[in-house]
Coordinates of C-alpha atoms in Angstrom, one line a residue:
X5 CA 115.3 47.2 149.7
X6 CA 117.0 45.2 146.9
X7 CA 120.2 43.3 147.1
X8 CA 123.0 44.5 144.9
X9 CA 123.6 41.0 143.6
X10 CA 120.1 40.9 142.0
X11 CA 120.5 44.1 140.0
X12 CA 120.8 44.2 136.2
X13 CA 122.6 46.6 133.9
X14 CA 120.7 49.9 133.3
X15 CA 118.3 49.3 136.2
X16 CA 117.4 52.2 138.5
X17 CA 117.7 51.1 142.1
X18 CA 118.0 52.2 145.8
X19 CA 120.5 50.4 148.0
X20 CA 121.4 50.6 151.7
X21 CA 124.6 49.4 153.3
X22 CA 127.9 50.2 154.9
X23 CA 130.9 52.0 153.2
X24 CA 133.8 49.6 153.5
X25 CA 136.3 52.0 152.0
X26 CA 136.4 55.4 150.2
X27 CA 139.2 57.4 148.6
X28 CA 139.6 60.4 146.3
X29 CA 141.9 60.2 143.3
X30 CA 142.9 62.0 140.1
X31 CA 142.7 60.0 136.8
X32 CA 146.0 59.6 134.9
X33 CA 144.7 60.6 131.4
X34 CA 142.2 63.4 131.8
X35 CA 143.3 64.5 135.3
X36 CA 139.7 64.2 136.5
X37 CA 139.0 64.3 140.2
X38 CA 136.8 61.6 141.5
X39 CA 135.7 59.8 144.7
X40 CA 135.5 56.0 144.7
X41 CA 133.8 54.0 147.4
X42 CA 132.7 50.4 148.0
X43 CA 129.3 49.7 149.6
X44 CA 128.5 46.4 151.2
X45 CA 124.7 45.8 151.5
X46 CA 123.1 43.6 154.2
X47 CA 123.3 40.5 152.1
X48 CA 127.1 40.9 151.8
X49 CA 127.0 41.9 148.1
X50 CA 129.2 44.8 147.1
X51 CA 128.7 47.7 144.6
X52 CA 131.3 50.2 143.5
X53 CA 130.3 53.9 143.8
X54 CA 131.9 56.7 141.8
X55 CA 131.4 60.4 142.1
X56 CA 133.0 62.7 139.6
X57 CA 134.5 66.1 140.6
X58 CA 133.4 65.7 144.2
X59 CA 136.7 64.7 146.0
X60 CA 135.3 66.0 149.4
X61 CA 133.0 63.0 149.6
X62 CA 135.9 60.7 150.6
X63 CA 135.8 62.5 154.0
X64 CA 132.0 62.7 154.3
X65 CA 131.7 58.9 153.6
X66 CA 134.4 57.3 155.8
X67 CA 134.6 53.5 156.3
X68 CA 131.9 52.2 158.6
X69 CA 129.2 54.8 157.9
X70 CA 125.8 53.5 156.9
X71 CA 124.3 55.1 153.7
X72 CA 121.4 54.8 151.3
X73 CA 122.2 55.4 147.6
X74 CA 120.0 55.7 144.5
X75 CA 121.0 55.7 140.9
X76 CA 121.4 53.6 137.7
X77 CA 123.4 50.4 137.8
X78 CA 126.2 49.7 135.4
X79 CA 127.8 46.3 135.1
X80 CA 131.2 45.5 133.7
X81 CA 134.4 43.6 134.3
X82 CA 134.8 45.2 137.7
X83 CA 131.3 44.2 138.8
X84 CA 128.4 46.4 139.7
X85 CA 128.8 50.2 139.7
X86 CA 126.8 53.3 140.3
X87 CA 128.0 56.7 138.9
X88 CA 127.1 59.9 140.7
X89 CA 124.4 58.3 142.8
X90 CA 122.2 60.3 145.2
X91 CA 123.2 59.5 148.8
X92 CA 122.3 60.2 152.4
X93 CA 123.5 59.0 155.7
X94 CA 121.3 56.6 157.6
X95 CA 121.0 57.0 161.4
X96 CA 122.9 54.3 163.2
X97 CA 120.6 54.4 166.3
X98 CA 117.6 53.2 164.4
X99 CA 115.8 56.5 164.9
X100 CA 113.5 57.5 162.0
X101 CA 114.7 60.4 159.9
X102 CA 113.2 62.1 156.8
X103 CA 114.5 60.3 153.7
X104 CA 115.1 61.9 150.4
X105 CA 116.8 58.9 148.7
X106 CA 114.7 56.1 147.4
X107 CA 111.4 55.9 145.5
X108 CA 110.5 59.1 143.7
X109 CA 113.0 61.9 144.1
X110 CA 112.4 65.5 143.1
X111 CA 114.6 67.3 140.5
X112 CA 115.0 71.0 141.1
X113 CA 116.1 73.7 138.7
X114 CA 119.5 74.8 140.0
X115 CA 121.8 77.9 139.6
X116 CA 125.5 78.2 140.3
X117 CA 126.3 77.6 143.9
X118 CA 123.1 75.6 144.7
X119 CA 122.9 71.8 144.9
X120 CA 119.8 69.6 144.6
X121 CA 120.6 68.3 148.1
X122 CA 120.6 71.9 149.6
X123 CA 117.3 72.8 147.8
X124 CA 115.7 69.6 149.1
X125 CA 116.8 70.4 152.6
X126 CA 115.2 73.9 152.4
X127 CA 112.0 72.4 150.9
X128 CA 111.9 69.8 153.8
X129 CA 112.1 72.6 156.3
X130 CA 109.5 74.7 154.6
X131 CA 106.9 72.0 153.8
X132 CA 105.1 72.4 157.2
X133 CA 104.1 75.9 156.1
X134 CA 102.0 74.4 153.2
X135 CA 99.1 74.3 155.7
X136 CA 99.1 78.1 155.7
X137 CA 98.6 78.5 151.9
X138 CA 95.5 80.2 150.8
X139 CA 93.1 78.1 148.7
X140 CA 92.0 79.8 145.5
X141 CA 89.9 77.0 144.1
X142 CA 86.3 76.9 145.3
X143 CA 85.4 73.8 147.3
X144 CA 82.7 72.8 144.8
X145 CA 85.2 73.0 141.9
X146 CA 87.7 70.8 143.7
X147 CA 84.9 68.3 144.5
X148 CA 83.5 68.2 140.9
X149 CA 86.9 67.8 139.3
X150 CA 88.4 65.5 142.0
X151 CA 91.3 67.8 142.8
X152 CA 93.6 67.8 145.8
X153 CA 93.6 70.7 148.3
X154 CA 96.5 73.1 147.8
X155 CA 98.4 72.0 150.9
X156 CA 98.2 68.4 150.0
X157 CA 99.2 69.2 146.4
X158 CA 102.3 71.1 147.5
X159 CA 103.4 68.3 150.0
X160 CA 102.8 65.5 147.5
X161 CA 104.3 67.5 144.7
X162 CA 107.6 67.6 146.6
X163 CA 107.4 64.2 148.4
X164 CA 105.0 61.9 146.5
X165 CA 104.7 58.3 147.8
X166 CA 104.1 57.0 144.3
X167 CA 103.4 58.0 140.7
X168 CA 99.7 58.5 141.4
X169 CA 100.5 61.1 144.1
X170 CA 102.8 62.9 141.7
X171 CA 100.2 62.9 138.9
X172 CA 97.5 64.2 141.2
X173 CA 99.6 67.0 142.6
X174 CA 100.8 68.1 139.2
X175 CA 97.2 68.0 137.9
X176 CA 96.1 70.2 140.8
X177 CA 98.9 72.7 140.2
X178 CA 98.2 72.9 136.5
X179 CA 94.5 73.4 137.1
X180 CA 95.3 76.0 139.7
X181 CA 97.4 78.1 137.3
X182 CA 95.1 77.8 134.3
X183 CA 92.1 78.5 136.4
X184 CA 93.6 81.9 137.5
X185 CA 94.1 82.8 133.9
X186 CA 90.7 81.7 132.7
X187 CA 88.9 83.3 135.6
X188 CA 90.7 86.6 134.8
X189 CA 89.7 86.2 131.2
X190 CA 86.1 85.5 132.2
X191 CA 86.0 88.7 134.2
X192 CA 87.5 90.6 131.3
X193 CA 84.9 89.3 128.9
X194 CA 82.2 90.3 131.3
X195 CA 83.6 93.8 131.8
X196 CA 84.0 94.3 128.0
X197 CA 80.5 93.1 127.3
X198 CA 79.1 95.5 130.0
X199 CA 80.4 98.5 128.0
X200 CA 78.8 98.5 124.6
X201 CA 80.4 99.4 121.3
X202 CA 78.8 101.1 118.3
X203 CA 77.5 98.4 116.0
X204 CA 79.1 98.5 112.5
X205 CA 76.5 97.1 110.1
X206 CA 77.5 94.8 107.3
X207 CA 77.5 96.2 103.8
X208 CA 77.9 93.9 100.7
X209 CA 78.8 96.9 98.6
X210 CA 81.7 97.7 100.8
X211 CA 83.2 94.2 100.7
X212 CA 82.6 94.0 96.9
X213 CA 84.5 97.2 96.3
X214 CA 87.2 96.1 98.7
X215 CA 87.8 92.7 97.0
X216 CA 87.7 94.3 93.5
X217 CA 90.5 96.7 94.5
X218 CA 92.8 94.0 96.0
X219 CA 94.2 92.5 92.8
X220 CA 94.2 89.0 94.3
X221 CA 91.7 86.4 95.7
X222 CA 91.3 86.0 99.4
X223 CA 92.0 82.5 100.7
X224 CA 89.4 80.4 102.3
X225 CA 90.8 81.1 105.8
X226 CA 90.9 84.9 105.1
X227 CA 87.3 84.8 103.9
X228 CA 86.2 82.9 107.0
X229 CA 88.1 85.2 109.4
X230 CA 86.7 88.3 107.7
X231 CA 83.2 87.0 107.9
X232 CA 83.6 86.1 111.6
X233 CA 84.9 89.6 112.2
X234 CA 82.1 91.3 110.3
X235 CA 79.5 89.3 112.4
X236 CA 81.3 90.6 115.6
X237 CA 81.4 94.2 114.3
X238 CA 77.6 94.2 113.7
X239 CA 76.9 93.6 117.4
X240 CA 77.0 96.1 120.2
X241 CA 79.0 93.7 122.3
X242 CA 82.6 94.8 121.4
X243 CA 84.5 92.5 119.1
X244 CA 87.5 90.9 120.9
X245 CA 89.2 88.7 118.4
X246 CA 92.7 87.2 117.9
X247 CA 93.8 86.7 114.3
X248 CA 96.3 84.0 114.6
X249 CA 98.2 83.3 111.4
X250 CA 101.5 82.2 109.9
X251 CA 104.0 84.5 108.3
X252 CA 102.5 85.8 105.0
X253 CA 99.0 84.3 105.7
X254 CA 97.3 87.7 105.0
X255 CA 96.3 89.0 108.4
X256 CA 96.6 92.6 107.2
X257 CA 94.1 92.1 104.4
X258 CA 91.6 90.9 106.9
X259 CA 92.2 93.9 109.2
X260 CA 91.9 96.2 106.2
X261 CA 88.5 94.8 105.2
X262 CA 87.3 95.5 108.8
X263 CA 88.7 99.1 108.5
X264 CA 86.8 99.6 105.3
X265 CA 83.6 98.4 106.9
X266 CA 84.1 100.7 109.9
X267 CA 84.8 103.7 107.5
X268 CA 81.5 103.0 105.7
X269 CA 79.7 103.3 109.0
X270 CA 81.4 106.7 109.7
X271 CA 83.9 105.2 112.2
X272 CA 87.7 105.5 112.5
X273 CA 90.2 102.7 112.9
X274 CA 93.7 102.6 114.5
X275 CA 96.4 100.0 114.1
X276 CA 99.3 99.8 116.6
X277 CA 102.5 97.9 115.7
X278 CA 105.6 97.2 118.0
X279 CA 108.2 98.9 115.7
X280 CA 108.5 101.8 113.3
X281 CA 109.6 99.4 110.6
X282 CA 106.4 97.5 110.9
X283 CA 104.3 100.6 111.2
X284 CA 105.7 101.9 107.9
X285 CA 105.1 98.6 106.2
X286 CA 101.4 98.7 107.4
X287 CA 101.1 102.3 106.1
X288 CA 102.0 101.1 102.6
X289 CA 99.8 98.0 102.7
X290 CA 96.7 99.7 104.1
X291 CA 97.0 102.5 101.6
X292 CA 97.4 99.9 98.8
X293 CA 94.4 97.9 100.0
X294 CA 92.1 100.8 100.7
X295 CA 92.8 104.1 99.1
X296 CA 92.2 103.0 95.5
X297 CA 88.8 101.5 96.2
X298 CA 87.8 104.1 98.8
X299 CA 89.3 107.5 97.7
X300 CA 87.8 109.2 100.7
X301 CA 89.5 106.8 103.1
X302 CA 92.6 108.6 104.3
X303 CA 95.4 106.6 106.0
X304 CA 97.9 108.3 108.2
X305 CA 100.9 107.3 110.4
X306 CA 102.0 108.4 113.8
X307 CA 105.4 107.4 115.1
X308 CA 108.0 109.0 117.4
X309 CA 110.5 109.3 114.6
X310 CA 108.4 111.9 112.8
X311 CA 108.9 115.7 113.1
X312 CA 106.9 117.5 115.8
X313 CA 105.0 119.3 113.0
X314 CA 104.0 116.0 111.3
X315 CA 102.9 114.4 114.5
X316 CA 100.8 117.4 115.3
X317 CA 99.2 117.3 111.8
X318 CA 98.3 113.6 112.2
X319 CA 96.9 114.1 115.7
X320 CA 94.7 117.0 114.5
X321 CA 93.4 114.9 111.6
X322 CA 92.6 112.0 114.0
X323 CA 90.8 114.2 116.5
X324 CA 88.8 116.0 113.9
X325 CA 87.8 112.9 112.0
X326 CA 89.5 113.9 108.8
X327 CA 91.4 110.6 108.6
X328 CA 89.8 107.2 108.7
X329 CA 92.8 105.1 109.7
X330 CA 95.9 105.8 111.7
X331 CA 98.8 103.3 111.9
X332 CA 101.6 103.8 114.4
X333 CA 103.6 102.6 117.3
X334 CA 103.4 103.3 121.1
X335 CA 103.1 107.0 120.0
X336 CA 99.4 106.2 119.5
X337 CA 98.7 105.8 123.2
X338 CA 100.3 109.1 124.3
X339 CA 97.9 111.4 126.3
X340 CA 97.4 114.0 123.5
X341 CA 96.2 111.5 120.9
X342 CA 92.4 111.4 120.5
X343 CA 90.0 110.1 117.8
X344 CA 86.7 111.7 116.9
X345 CA 84.8 108.3 116.5
X346 CA 87.0 105.4 117.0
X347 CA 85.2 102.2 116.0
X348 CA 88.0 99.7 115.6
X349 CA 91.4 99.2 117.3
X350 CA 93.9 96.7 115.9
X351 CA 97.1 95.6 117.6
X352 CA 99.7 93.7 115.6
X353 CA 102.0 91.2 117.4
X354 CA 99.7 90.9 120.3
X355 CA 102.2 89.3 122.7
X356 CA 104.5 92.3 122.5
X357 CA 102.0 94.6 124.2
X358 CA 100.8 94.4 127.8
X359 CA 97.2 94.5 128.9
X360 CA 97.4 98.1 130.0
X361 CA 98.8 99.2 126.7
X362 CA 96.0 97.6 124.9
X363 CA 93.4 99.2 127.2
X364 CA 95.0 102.6 126.7
X365 CA 94.6 102.2 122.9
X366 CA 90.9 101.0 123.4
X367 CA 90.2 104.2 125.4
X368 CA 91.2 106.6 122.7
X369 CA 87.8 107.1 121.2
X370 CA 85.5 107.9 124.1
X371 CA 83.3 104.8 123.8
X372 CA 84.7 101.2 123.7
X373 CA 85.8 100.3 120.1
X374 CA 85.8 96.9 118.6
X375 CA 89.2 95.2 119.1
X376 CA 91.3 92.8 116.9
X377 CA 94.7 91.5 117.7
X378 CA 97.1 89.9 115.2
X379 CA 100.1 87.7 115.7
X380 CA 102.5 86.3 113.1
X381 CA 103.7 83.7 115.6
X382 CA 101.6 80.6 114.8
X383 CA 100.2 79.6 118.1
X384 CA 98.6 76.1 118.6
X385 CA 94.9 76.6 119.3
X386 CA 95.1 75.1 122.8
X387 CA 97.9 77.5 123.8
X388 CA 96.1 80.4 122.2
X389 CA 93.0 79.7 124.3
X390 CA 95.1 79.4 127.4
X391 CA 97.0 82.7 126.7
X392 CA 94.2 84.7 125.2
X393 CA 91.1 83.1 126.7
X394 CA 89.2 86.4 126.7
X395 CA 89.3 86.5 122.9
X396 CA 87.6 84.7 120.1
X397 CA 90.3 83.0 117.9
X398 CA 90.5 83.0 114.1
X399 CA 93.2 80.9 112.5
X400 CA 94.7 81.7 109.1
X401 CA 96.1 78.2 108.4
X402 CA 96.8 78.6 104.7
X403 CA 99.0 80.8 102.6
X404 CA 97.8 82.9 99.6
X405 CA 98.3 81.1 96.2
X406 CA 101.4 81.9 94.2
X407 CA 103.9 81.9 97.1
X408 CA 106.9 79.8 96.2
X409 CA 108.0 77.5 99.1
X410 CA 111.3 78.4 100.6
X411 CA 114.1 75.9 100.2
X412 CA 115.5 75.3 103.7
X413 CA 118.9 73.6 104.2
X414 CA 121.1 72.9 107.2
X415 CA 124.7 74.0 106.6
X416 CA 127.5 72.4 108.5
X417 CA 130.9 74.2 109.1
X418 CA 132.5 72.6 106.0
X419 CA 129.7 73.7 103.7
X420 CA 129.9 77.4 104.6
X421 CA 131.7 78.4 101.3
X422 CA 128.8 76.9 99.4
X423 CA 126.3 79.1 101.4
X424 CA 128.4 82.2 100.5
X425 CA 128.4 81.3 96.9
X426 CA 124.6 81.0 96.9
X427 CA 124.4 84.6 98.2
X428 CA 126.7 85.7 95.4
X429 CA 124.6 84.0 92.8
X430 CA 121.4 85.6 94.1
X431 CA 123.0 89.1 94.2
X432 CA 124.3 88.6 90.7
X433 CA 120.7 87.8 89.7
X434 CA 119.6 91.1 91.1
X435 CA 118.3 89.8 94.5
X436 CA 119.3 90.5 98.1
X437 CA 120.1 88.5 101.3
X438 CA 119.8 88.6 105.0
X439 CA 122.4 87.3 107.5
X440 CA 121.0 86.8 111.0
X441 CA 123.3 86.7 114.0
X442 CA 122.2 86.1 117.6
X443 CA 124.3 88.7 119.4
X444 CA 125.1 92.4 119.0
X445 CA 128.6 92.3 120.3
X446 CA 131.3 89.7 121.2
X447 CA 130.6 87.7 124.3
X448 CA 133.3 85.8 126.2
X449 CA 130.7 83.4 127.6
X450 CA 128.9 82.5 124.4
X451 CA 131.2 81.7 121.4
X452 CA 128.9 83.0 118.7
X453 CA 129.4 85.2 115.8
X454 CA 128.1 88.6 116.8
X455 CA 126.4 90.9 114.4
X456 CA 129.1 93.6 114.6
X457 CA 132.0 91.2 114.2
X458 CA 130.3 89.1 111.5
X459 CA 129.4 92.3 109.6
X460 CA 133.1 93.4 109.5
X461 CA 134.3 89.9 108.6
X462 CA 131.8 89.5 105.7
X463 CA 132.4 93.0 104.5
X464 CA 136.2 92.6 104.4
X465 CA 136.9 88.9 103.8
X466 CA 133.9 87.4 102.1
X467 CA 131.9 90.0 100.2
X468 CA 134.3 92.9 99.6
X469 CA 132.6 93.6 96.2
X470 CA 129.1 93.8 97.6
X471 CA 127.3 96.5 99.5
X472 CA 126.6 95.4 103.1
X473 CA 124.8 97.2 106.0
X474 CA 124.2 96.4 109.7
X475 CA 121.0 96.7 111.8
X476 CA 120.4 95.7 115.4
X477 CA 118.2 96.7 118.3
X478 CA 120.6 99.3 119.7
X479 CA 121.1 101.1 116.4
X480 CA 119.5 104.5 116.6
X481 CA 119.0 104.9 112.8
X482 CA 117.9 101.3 112.1
X483 CA 114.8 102.6 110.3
X484 CA 116.9 104.4 107.8
X485 CA 119.1 101.3 107.3
X486 CA 116.0 99.2 106.7
X487 CA 114.7 101.7 104.1
X488 CA 118.0 101.5 102.2
X489 CA 117.7 97.7 102.1
X490 CA 114.1 97.9 101.0
X491 CA 115.0 100.3 98.2
X492 CA 117.7 98.0 96.9
X493 CA 120.7 100.1 97.9
X494 CA 122.1 97.3 100.1
X495 CA 122.9 93.8 98.8
X496 CA 123.3 92.0 102.1
X497 CA 121.8 93.1 105.4
X498 CA 123.5 91.7 108.6
X499 CA 121.0 91.8 111.4
X500 CA 120.0 90.5 114.8
X501 CA 116.5 89.2 115.6
X502 CA 115.2 92.8 115.1
X503 CA 114.1 91.6 111.6
X504 CA 112.1 88.7 113.0
X505 CA 108.9 90.6 112.6
X506 CA 107.6 93.0 110.1
X507 CA 110.2 93.3 107.3
X508 CA 108.7 92.7 103.9
X509 CA 111.4 92.8 101.2
X510 CA 110.1 90.8 98.1
X511 CA 113.5 91.2 96.4
X512 CA 115.3 89.3 99.3
X513 CA 115.7 85.6 98.4
X514 CA 118.3 84.4 100.9
X515 CA 118.0 84.1 104.6
X516 CA 121.3 83.0 106.1
X517 CA 121.1 82.3 109.9
X518 CA 124.3 82.1 111.9
X519 CA 124.2 80.0 115.1
X520 CA 120.8 78.6 114.0
X521 CA 120.9 76.1 116.9
X522 CA 120.6 79.0 119.4
X523 CA 117.1 79.9 118.1
X524 CA 113.8 78.3 118.8
X525 CA 112.0 76.4 116.0
X526 CA 109.2 79.0 115.8
X527 CA 111.7 81.9 115.7
X528 CA 113.6 80.2 112.9
X529 CA 110.4 79.9 111.0
X530 CA 109.7 83.6 111.5
X531 CA 113.1 84.4 110.0
X532 CA 112.4 82.1 107.1
X533 CA 109.2 84.0 106.5
X534 CA 111.2 87.2 105.7
X535 CA 112.0 85.6 102.3
X536 CA 109.9 83.9 99.7
X537 CA 107.6 87.0 99.5
X538 CA 108.4 87.6 95.8
X539 CA 108.1 85.5 92.7
X540 CA 111.7 84.1 92.7
X541 CA 112.8 80.9 94.4
X542 CA 114.1 81.7 97.9
X543 CA 116.5 79.9 100.3
X544 CA 116.9 79.7 104.0
X545 CA 120.3 78.5 105.2
X546 CA 120.6 77.3 108.8
X547 CA 124.3 77.6 109.6
X548 CA 125.6 75.8 112.6
X549 CA 128.9 74.9 114.3
X550 CA 127.1 72.5 116.7
X551 CA 127.1 69.1 115.0
X552 CA 125.6 67.3 118.0
X553 CA 122.8 64.9 117.1
X554 CA 120.2 66.8 119.1
X555 CA 121.0 70.2 117.5
X556 CA 121.1 68.8 114.0
X557 CA 117.8 67.0 114.5
X558 CA 116.0 70.2 115.5
X559 CA 117.4 72.1 112.5
X560 CA 116.5 69.2 110.1
X561 CA 112.9 69.4 111.5
X562 CA 112.8 73.1 110.5
X563 CA 114.2 72.2 107.0
X564 CA 111.5 69.6 106.3
X565 CA 108.5 71.3 108.0
X566 CA 107.1 74.3 106.1
X567 CA 104.0 74.5 108.3
X568 CA 104.5 77.1 111.0
X569 CA 101.7 75.7 113.2
X570 CA 103.4 72.3 113.2
X571 CA 106.7 73.8 114.2
X572 CA 105.0 75.9 116.9
X573 CA 103.4 72.9 118.5
X574 CA 106.8 71.2 118.5
X575 CA 108.5 74.3 120.0
X576 CA 105.9 74.4 122.7
X577 CA 106.6 70.8 123.6
X578 CA 110.4 71.2 123.5
X579 CA 111.1 74.6 124.8
X580 CA 107.9 75.9 126.5
X581 CA 105.6 78.8 126.0
X582 CA 108.1 81.4 127.0
X583 CA 110.4 80.8 124.1
X584 CA 107.5 80.4 121.7
X585 CA 105.9 83.7 122.6
X586 CA 109.0 85.8 123.4
X587 CA 109.0 87.8 126.6
X588 CA 107.1 86.0 129.4
X589 CA 104.0 88.2 129.5
X590 CA 102.0 85.8 131.7
X591 CA 104.6 83.2 132.6
X592 CA 103.5 79.6 132.6
X593 CA 105.0 76.8 134.6
X594 CA 106.0 73.4 133.4
X595 CA 103.0 71.9 135.1
X596 CA 100.6 74.2 133.3
X597 CA 102.3 73.5 130.0
X598 CA 102.0 69.8 130.6
X599 CA 98.4 70.3 131.5
X600 CA 97.7 71.7 128.1
X601 CA 98.6 68.3 126.7
X602 CA 95.9 66.6 128.8
X603 CA 92.7 66.0 126.8
X604 CA 89.8 68.3 128.0
X605 CA 91.7 69.8 130.9
X606 CA 91.6 73.3 129.5
X607 CA 87.9 72.8 128.6
X608 CA 87.2 71.8 132.2
X609 CA 89.1 74.8 133.5
X610 CA 87.3 77.3 131.2
X611 CA 83.9 75.7 132.2
X612 CA 84.6 76.1 135.9
X613 CA 85.9 79.6 135.5
X614 CA 82.9 80.7 133.5
X615 CA 80.5 79.1 136.1
X616 CA 82.3 80.9 138.9
X617 CA 82.2 84.4 137.3
X618 CA 78.5 83.8 136.4
X619 CA 77.7 83.3 140.1
X620 CA 80.2 85.8 141.5
X621 CA 81.1 88.4 138.8
X622 CA 83.4 90.5 140.9
X623 CA 84.8 87.5 143.0
X624 CA 83.6 89.3 146.1
X625 CA 83.2 85.9 147.8
X626 CA 86.5 84.6 146.5
X627 CA 89.0 87.2 147.7
X628 CA 92.1 84.9 147.5
X629 CA 91.4 84.2 143.8
X630 CA 90.8 87.9 143.1
X631 CA 94.1 88.8 144.7
X632 CA 95.9 86.0 142.8
X633 CA 94.5 87.3 139.5
X634 CA 95.5 90.9 140.2
X635 CA 99.1 89.7 141.0
X636 CA 99.4 87.5 138.0
X637 CA 98.0 89.8 135.3
X638 CA 98.1 93.3 136.9
X639 CA 94.7 93.9 135.2
X640 CA 93.7 97.5 136.2
X641 CA 90.0 96.9 135.5
X642 CA 89.7 94.2 138.2
X643 CA 92.2 95.5 140.8

């Protein structure tokens, strides 16, 4: 134990001694409540202790009580000081008691009403139960990879003796979590391969006709992804591929090429999107890409917003084989939807659909179709393999030629009028603008401009001479509003994050984002991708009322980084997978996220999971792991 006299400014230390005096007071200027105490260590040196907004400590730490404290030392004219140090009482009778102050101390996520000390107390009382935890990792895996047993990992994770203990425990917990996912994916791959698909042979004539009708050249990344998919389609083992690309990288063109190849083989295709807006956009794109070059390739759409008669007509066409491709929403997986010969199923925005929804779509054609998933959220490859380990991954990491880079600027409160003037200039030039707001209605807790309030303010005070409209997730007729914006009837569309995915308006050249500091980096990049889709110069304005250095630094990073994959990697490191991917479909702990940053860890996990499934395909000899997988992913095929 150190002497207080030997400590230097900024040093973290643990001290033990006796409280000589303690008192609560209220500061004169800011009326802040605090407790001040003086600790005398065994060498006779003193240190001043200060706790803010905890006046009750004056009674808990009376003169003469022996305590242990841990914190960061500050030195000044008044001598040595610790502010808000951790503390605990030390037994005066010399009896040993569990200690939570000193050395490495855990930091727990807290909610209102809970203190770190209370959580630590509960953990202390619960740790003996660690011996009863089920071990899901095979003994041979733990031996090969030098991993702790689960009970030791839990105990040392909460109460490590040193940094090595902490690192070993964290590595085991990361391996544990990633192993569950990868074992599940290995089982899914095995089950998919066990049910063959109809091979779709490659035809050079089909791809030549397809490319001739596009009107533009495919990028290198698109050509590679298309060729990889064609090789998958030609096998009886069902294709199971993730098309991972940035906004505007041309994923739809790749999917359309696969649909053309399936049609040439006499097979149908289906494309499921998360929103009606996106489904309508796909309808237009697939018809443009396919129907000119392949007049007999009929593209239809099935969404809940259609009339009953129209839905019935499309269902009949799909079931009879009279249409080659159907795009739609969740309406595609309703019980009365069937396909005559479904050869290819495509899901857009993969992370917005659960495993069961994707399996229902795959089951619509009798046999197992080939499967392709697309996502417009650029996912770092390591994270993609962790999240979608059952799938082969194609990355579209370049944009088609001719796209004008979007000029991105951070706009502080005083510069707001300049942002409004830019919107006016663009509208006068015949263009349109988005205004994104993070809330639907006013919140007393979060002082942000809501979409409804901002819409009224802009309509009345800022742009009374322009045509504005409002769209948000709760709006029943949002599809109609979007159509008015696409057709040019609306100059400025005020919206919530509902436009993050799937809105293609080439005439829109301004994306103005209110409360930009409230969004993740990847999401801001998604918004930015809604403009810059036409020939004109486009602008993304990141409006913020938070001028704190950290908030501005994040926004400046978006402004200077056009690469969505680079931003996604940064977002993963800063905010975690949940924010990057939206709703927490799988959920991934901080330990697992950190594990993805360790070289070769995921490769080790995948290798061990594949080896296990090869020797025990149904996990009949590893019931705890089987149960853990079922709980984690709720995969019906392995439950």
